[in-house]
mmCIF file of C-alpha atoms in Angstrom:
data_model
loop_
_atom_site.group_PDB
_atom_site.id
_atom_site.type_symbol
_atom_site.label_atom_id
_atom_site.label_comp_id
_atom_site.label_asym_id
_atom_site.label_seq_id
_atom_site.Cartn_x
_atom_site.Cartn_y
_atom_site.Cartn_z
ATOM 1 C CA ALA A 1 8.671 -13.077 18.135
ATOM 2 C CA TYR A 2 11.030 -13.132 15.545
ATOM 3 C CA ARG A 3 8.842 -11.942 12.703
ATOM 4 C CA SER A 4 7.612 -9.177 14.822
ATOM 5 C CA GLN A 5 10.919 -7.383 15.993
ATOM 6 C CA ASP A 6 8.888 -4.010 14.637
ATOM 7 C CA GLY A 7 5.684 -4.599 15.995
ATOM 8 C CA VAL A 8 2.389 -6.016 15.318
ATOM 9 C CA ALA A 9 -0.582 -4.071 13.626
ATOM 10 C CA LEU A 10 -4.565 -5.624 13.655
ATOM 11 C CA TRP A 11 -6.952 -5.104 11.108
ATOM 12 C CA HIS A 12 -10.527 -6.549 11.118
ATOM 13 C CA GLU A 13 -13.790 -5.626 10.283
ATOM 14 C CA GLY A 14 -17.405 -7.746 10.392
ATOM 15 C CA THR A 15 -15.802 -11.771 9.623
ATOM 16 C CA ALA A 16 -12.652 -10.717 8.389
ATOM 17 C CA GLY A 17 -9.205 -9.750 9.698
ATOM 18 C CA LEU A 18 -5.485 -9.344 8.535
ATOM 19 C CA VAL A 19 -2.729 -9.173 11.432
ATOM 20 C CA HIS A 20 0.752 -8.193 10.159
ATOM 21 C CA CYS A 21 4.179 -8.856 12.229
ATOM 22 C CA HIS A 22 6.707 -6.175 11.411
ATOM 23 C CA PHE A 23 10.218 -6.979 10.554
ATOM 24 C CA TRP A 24 11.366 -4.374 8.560
ATOM 25 C CA THR A 25 14.349 -5.121 6.397
ATOM 26 C CA THR A 26 14.697 -2.914 3.316
ATOM 27 C CA PRO A 27 15.275 1.206 3.667
ATOM 28 C CA GLU A 28 11.426 1.688 2.270
ATOM 29 C CA GLN A 29 9.886 -0.249 5.079
ATOM 30 C CA THR A 30 11.101 1.512 7.799
ATOM 31 C CA GLY A 31 8.351 2.773 9.655
ATOM 32 C CA GLU A 32 5.686 1.489 7.472
ATOM 33 C CA GLN A 33 2.213 0.148 9.036
ATOM 34 C CA GLN A 34 0.300 -2.840 7.401
ATOM 35 C CA PRO A 35 -1.905 -3.574 7.066
ATOM 36 C CA ILE A 36 -2.861 -1.080 4.101
ATOM 37 C CA CYS A 37 -5.795 0.484 2.893
ATOM 38 C CA ASP A 38 -6.782 1.787 -0.213
ATOM 39 C CA PRO A 39 -8.765 5.271 -0.048
ATOM 40 C CA SER A 40 -11.867 3.976 -0.820
ATOM 41 C CA ARG A 41 -11.483 1.327 1.874
ATOM 42 C CA ARG A 42 -12.225 -1.420 -0.080
ATOM 43 C CA TYR A 43 -9.018 -3.195 -0.604
ATOM 44 C CA TRP A 44 -6.852 -4.310 2.498
ATOM 45 C CA LEU A 45 -3.624 -5.480 1.763
ATOM 46 C CA THR A 46 -0.839 -7.107 3.744
ATOM 47 C CA ALA A 47 2.632 -8.268 2.220
ATOM 48 C CA ASP A 48 6.227 -10.003 2.859
ATOM 49 C CA ALA A 49 7.905 -8.023 0.273
ATOM 50 C CA ARG A 50 11.234 -6.521 -1.841
ATOM 51 C CA LEU A 51 9.854 -5.403 -5.088
ATOM 52 C CA ASP A 52 12.755 -5.109 -7.434
ATOM 53 C CA ASN A 53 10.843 -3.314 -10.112
ATOM 54 C CA ARG A 54 10.000 -0.440 -8.007
ATOM 55 C CA ASP A 55 10.632 2.240 -10.767
ATOM 56 C CA GLU A 56 8.727 0.274 -13.572
ATOM 57 C CA ILE A 57 5.827 -0.220 -11.394
ATOM 58 C CA ALA A 58 5.769 3.759 -10.202
ATOM 59 C CA ALA A 59 6.231 5.063 -13.906
ATOM 60 C CA ALA A 60 3.125 2.973 -15.192
ATOM 61 C CA LEU A 61 0.992 4.219 -12.285
ATOM 62 C CA GLY A 62 2.742 8.149 -13.194
ATOM 63 C CA LEU A 63 4.459 8.434 -10.065
ATOM 64 C CA GLU A 64 7.214 10.990 -9.852
ATOM 65 C CA SER A 65 10.480 9.880 -7.965
ATOM 66 C CA ILE A 66 9.478 12.223 -4.774
ATOM 67 C CA GLU A 67 6.364 10.450 -3.906
ATOM 68 C CA LEU A 68 7.750 7.249 -4.770
ATOM 69 C CA SER A 69 10.640 7.633 -2.351
ATOM 70 C CA ARG A 70 8.169 7.963 0.411
ATOM 71 C CA LEU A 71 6.274 4.701 -0.071
ATOM 72 C CA SER A 72 7.166 1.419 0.752
ATOM 73 C CA ASP A 73 6.872 -1.563 -1.142
ATOM 74 C CA ALA A 74 4.002 -2.799 0.008
ATOM 75 C CA GLU A 75 2.018 0.863 -0.505
ATOM 76 C CA LEU A 76 3.263 0.349 -3.733
ATOM 77 C CA LEU A 77 1.446 -2.525 -4.123
ATOM 78 C CA ALA A 78 -1.220 -1.543 -2.807
ATOM 79 C CA ARG A 79 -1.758 1.373 -5.408
ATOM 80 C CA GLY A 80 -0.979 -1.334 -7.988
ATOM 81 C CA TRP A 81 -3.749 -3.188 -6.757
ATOM 82 C CA GLU A 82 -6.026 -0.338 -6.883
ATOM 83 C CA ARG A 83 -4.988 0.196 -10.585
ATOM 84 C CA TRP A 84 -4.380 -3.128 -12.125
ATOM 85 C CA GLY A 85 -6.011 -5.690 -9.712
ATOM 86 C CA ILE A 86 -5.109 -9.335 -9.855
ATOM 87 C CA ASP A 87 -3.092 -8.135 -13.176
ATOM 88 C CA LEU A 88 -0.876 -6.282 -10.439
ATOM 89 C CA SER A 89 0.333 -10.153 -10.236
ATOM 90 C CA ASP A 90 1.594 -10.376 -14.039
ATOM 91 C CA ARG A 91 4.065 -7.334 -13.133
ATOM 92 C CA LEU A 92 5.880 -8.476 -10.066
ATOM 93 C CA LEU A 93 9.192 -8.660 -9.921
ATOM 94 C CA GLY A 94 10.843 -9.755 -6.500
ATOM 95 C CA ASP A 95 10.726 -11.516 -3.315
ATOM 96 C CA ILE A 96 6.935 -11.215 -2.996
ATOM 97 C CA SER A 97 4.095 -12.684 -1.337
ATOM 98 C CA LEU A 98 0.979 -10.926 -0.760
ATOM 99 C CA ALA A 99 -2.565 -10.789 0.423
ATOM 100 C CA VAL A 100 -5.808 -8.691 -0.612
ATOM 101 C CA TRP A 101 -8.902 -8.801 1.512
ATOM 102 C CA ASP A 102 -11.910 -7.237 -1.128
ATOM 103 C CA SER A 103 -14.467 -6.248 1.192
ATOM 104 C CA VAL A 104 -16.481 -5.678 -1.678
ATOM 105 C CA GLY A 105 -16.165 -8.443 -3.215
ATOM 106 C CA GLY A 106 -15.795 -10.535 -0.189
ATOM 107 C CA GLU A 107 -12.803 -12.544 -1.655
ATOM 108 C CA LEU A 108 -9.592 -13.062 -0.698
ATOM 109 C CA ALA A 109 -6.469 -12.817 -3.299
ATOM 110 C CA LEU A 110 -2.944 -14.685 -2.077
ATOM 111 C CA ILE A 111 -0.518 -13.826 -4.421
ATOM 112 C CA ARG A 112 3.257 -15.117 -4.859
ATOM 113 C CA ALA A 113 5.897 -13.801 -7.385
ATOM 114 C CA PRO A 114 7.457 -16.131 -9.872
ATOM 115 C CA LEU A 115 10.954 -15.834 -8.079
ATOM 116 C CA SER A 116 9.605 -15.354 -4.680
ATOM 117 C CA ASN A 117 11.351 -17.397 -1.983
ATOM 118 C CA ARG A 118 8.876 -15.414 0.300
ATOM 119 C CA PRO A 119 6.411 -18.432 1.093
ATOM 120 C CA LEU A 120 2.175 -18.357 1.783
ATOM 121 C CA PHE A 121 0.824 -21.132 3.075
ATOM 122 C CA TYR A 122 -3.641 -21.260 3.577
ATOM 123 C CA SER A 123 -6.036 -23.627 4.934
ATOM 124 C CA CYS A 124 -9.795 -22.895 3.805
ATOM 125 C CA SER A 125 -12.458 -25.128 5.356
ATOM 126 C CA ARG A 126 -16.387 -24.592 5.490
ATOM 127 C CA ASP A 127 -15.861 -22.240 8.193
ATOM 128 C CA CYS A 128 -12.684 -20.508 7.754
ATOM 129 C CA VAL A 129 -10.254 -19.354 5.635
ATOM 130 C CA SER A 130 -6.764 -19.034 6.510
ATOM 131 C CA PHE A 131 -3.504 -17.881 5.787
ATOM 132 C CA ALA A 132 0.287 -17.408 7.052
ATOM 133 C CA SER A 133 3.842 -17.084 6.197
ATOM 134 C CA LEU A 134 4.719 -20.211 8.068
ATOM 135 C CA PRO A 135 2.252 -23.349 8.470
ATOM 136 C CA SER A 136 2.884 -23.114 12.090
ATOM 137 C CA ALA A 137 0.868 -19.821 12.309
ATOM 138 C CA LEU A 138 -1.858 -21.285 10.523
ATOM 139 C CA PHE A 139 -2.587 -23.757 13.865
ATOM 140 C CA VAL A 140 -4.094 -21.423 15.946
ATOM 141 C CA THR A 141 -6.935 -21.921 13.626
ATOM 142 C CA PRO A 142 -10.107 -23.557 15.497
ATOM 143 C CA GLY A 143 -10.191 -27.191 14.151
ATOM 144 C CA LEU A 144 -6.929 -27.394 11.968
ATOM 145 C CA GLU A 145 -4.142 -29.228 13.997
ATOM 146 C CA PRO A 146 -0.537 -29.908 13.287
ATOM 147 C CA GLU A 147 -0.884 -33.067 11.729
ATOM 148 C CA LEU A 148 1.612 -34.270 9.194
ATOM 149 C CA ASP A 149 0.083 -35.545 5.992
ATOM 150 C CA MET A 150 1.774 -38.794 5.685
ATOM 151 C CA GLU A 151 1.116 -39.585 2.048
ATOM 152 C CA ARG A 152 2.678 -36.563 1.137
ATOM 153 C CA VAL A 153 5.646 -37.585 3.101
ATOM 154 C CA ALA A 154 6.039 -40.767 2.134
ATOM 155 C CA ASP A 155 5.490 -39.589 -1.503
ATOM 156 C CA CYS A 156 8.511 -37.371 -0.946
ATOM 157 C CA LEU A 157 11.125 -39.860 0.723
ATOM 158 C CA ALA A 158 10.028 -42.397 -2.290
ATOM 159 C CA GLY A 159 11.573 -40.060 -4.673
ATOM 160 C CA GLY A 160 8.400 -37.936 -5.581
ATOM 161 C CA ILE A 161 8.515 -34.058 -6.548
ATOM 162 C CA TYR A 162 7.508 -31.674 -4.328
ATOM 163 C CA GLN A 163 4.402 -29.785 -5.936
ATOM 164 C CA PRO A 164 3.882 -26.400 -3.911
ATOM 165 C CA GLY A 165 0.512 -25.721 -3.937
ATOM 166 C CA LEU A 166 -1.516 -29.135 -4.313
ATOM 167 C CA ARG A 167 -0.477 -29.942 -0.722
ATOM 168 C CA SER A 168 1.978 -29.338 1.696
ATOM 169 C CA PHE A 169 3.279 -31.316 4.747
ATOM 170 C CA PHE A 170 0.526 -30.663 7.205
ATOM 171 C CA ARG A 171 -2.744 -32.003 6.275
ATOM 172 C CA GLY A 172 -5.111 -29.558 5.545
ATOM 173 C CA VAL A 173 -2.522 -26.626 4.638
ATOM 174 C CA SER A 174 -1.411 -25.625 0.809
ATOM 175 C CA SER A 175 0.616 -23.737 -0.343
ATOM 176 C CA VAL A 176 0.590 -20.898 -2.717
ATOM 177 C CA PRO A 177 2.918 -22.004 -6.159
ATOM 178 C CA HIS A 178 5.256 -19.578 -7.324
ATOM 179 C CA GLY A 179 3.953 -17.208 -9.895
ATOM 180 C CA HIS A 180 0.015 -17.753 -8.998
ATOM 181 C CA VAL A 181 -2.511 -16.583 -7.096
ATOM 182 C CA VAL A 182 -5.191 -18.388 -5.431
ATOM 183 C CA LEU A 183 -8.360 -16.521 -5.332
ATOM 184 C CA ILE A 184 -11.119 -17.613 -2.251
ATOM 185 C CA LYS A 185 -14.708 -16.727 -1.752
ATOM 186 C CA ASN A 186 -17.569 -18.308 0.161
ATOM 187 C CA GLY A 187 -15.673 -21.490 0.377
ATOM 188 C CA THR A 188 -14.609 -21.691 -2.918
ATOM 189 C CA VAL A 189 -10.912 -21.785 -4.153
ATOM 190 C CA ARG A 190 -9.747 -20.807 -7.553
ATOM 191 C CA MET A 191 -5.808 -20.873 -8.870
ATOM 192 C CA THR A 192 -4.377 -18.602 -11.638
ATOM 193 C CA SER A 193 -1.096 -18.299 -12.931
#
């Protein structure tokens, strides 16, 4: 509930859907409504983002300052995705995690900026893909139980290094590592940096 102080929005089409809990923390976010769709209705985006290089991305997109002043960070990221696709991830500077659903290609992209403190977790089974800012939100997914991955916990307690993306502390839940993109299509997961 604390992550949805400014409302909740839902989009779904066919077997895909996105839910966004609004919690506006920057002036640009105030009043924004996510998920955001591009004009062609191909890409749907939801983001937890504070974009530190807004002016740089806007200049690369050819946006005037007056137009930029009307865009939230998520809306600017949506325009960037429409232009550059996955290459947008190379331009990200700030505290950013985002998800983009390609309704034509049937692919989900989960992206986390290199220095982002905003986590992004996901679970992928044969029947369902889910993602969220916190693992607890994933446990509404049918078949996914809040079970600790005792091997991972023991490894960490024994002095092992925590490696996000490989495994979280919950069985069946992974984390998108800093500066990586996770692409999920037809149950296949690929990770790029």
